[in-house]
C-alpha positions as semicolon CSV with decimal commas, in nm:
position;residue;x (nm);y (nm);z (nm)
1;M;2,400;-1,804;-0,170
2;D;2,364;-1,668;0,141
3;K;2,072;-1,488;0,303
4;L;1,970;-1,214;0,517
5;H;1,716;-1,302;0,796
6;V;1,466;-0,934;0,880
7;L;1,219;-0,861;1,053
8;Y;1,055;-0,495;0,981
9;T;0,816;-0,330;1,205
10;V;0,579;-0,089;1,081
11;K;0,468;0,197;1,265
12;V;0,135;0,365;1,186
13;K;-0,139;0,633;1,380
14;F;-0,434;0,776;1,326
15;K;-0,445;1,100;1,214
16;G;-0,502;1,392;1,465
17;E;-0,330;1,138;1,733
18;E;-0,005;1,359;1,908
19;A;0,316;1,239;1,856
20;G;0,315;0,987;2,222
21;E;-0,042;0,859;2,141
22;K;-0,060;0,512;2,072
23;V;0,126;0,350;1,767
24;L;0,015;0,094;1,587
25;K;0,300;-0,192;1,517
26;R;0,237;-0,450;1,243
27;K;0,545;-0,705;1,183
28;H;0,690;-0,767;0,796
29;L;0,924;-1,088;0,797
30;S;1,147;-1,094;0,476
31;K;1,452;-1,272;0,332
32;C;1,709;-1,092;0,090
33;A;2,016;-1,168;-0,066
34;K;2,308;-0,984;0,060
35;G;2,385;-0,729;-0,189
36;K;1,971;-0,648;-0,254
37;M;1,946;-0,496;0,101
38;S;1,933;-0,103;0,047
39;D;1,644;-0,246;-0,316
40;Q;1,447;-0,461;-0,051
41;L;1,446;-0,208;0,209
42;Q;1,361;0,090;-0,074
43;F;1,087;-0,124;-0,179
44;V;0,922;-0,225;0,225
45;Y;0,946;0,160;0,294
46;D;0,742;0,230;-0,037
47;F;0,489;-0,032;0,022
48;Y;0,398;0,044;0,374
49;S;0,370;0,444;0,267
50;Q;0,165;0,348;0,022
51;L;-0,080;0,119;0,192
52;Y;-0,060;0,359;0,517
53;N;-0,063;0,666;0,387
54;T;-0,442;0,780;0,332
55;N;-0,651;1,027;0,498
56;Y;-0,719;0,880;0,839
57;T;-0,404;0,687;0,885
58;E;0,031;0,775;0,810
59;M;0,323;0,561;0,868
60;V;0,572;0,696;1,155
61;G;0,831;0,499;1,119
62;L;1,004;0,140;0,979
63;D;1,226;-0,053;1,218
64;M;1,452;-0,326;1,061
65;K;1,647;-0,567;1,303
66;F;1,866;-0,848;1,155
67;I;1,792;-1,202;1,296
68;S;1,877;-1,548;1,311
69;V;1,740;-1,823;1,079
70;A;1,597;-1,989;1,389
71;E;1,382;-1,678;1,474
72;Y;1,292;-1,590;1,159
73;D;1,183;-1,998;1,169
74;E;0,990;-1,943;1,495
75;L;0,821;-1,631;1,383
76;Y;0,731;-1,743;1,085
77;Q;0,576;-2,071;1,234
78;E;0,374;-1,801;1,428
79;V;0,236;-1,634;1,156
80;Y;0,158;-1,915;0,917
81;E;-0,014;-2,154;1,106
């Protein structure tokens, strides 16, 4: 079965910061079956919303980018050295 390779970028800011202030970014690598993309996107959104929407921080964005197998493998090696 073909898998899609996805790079998510989660954007988080501290509460009280202005919109143009510093935004923290976290990368999330994923493989997903083609028919399950919407389910996975909802899962990732829900997971990071619960993790970062606190008294101190809030998730302000979630970007998704399809990447090649080679790019996925390279990023995976960087993360799991």
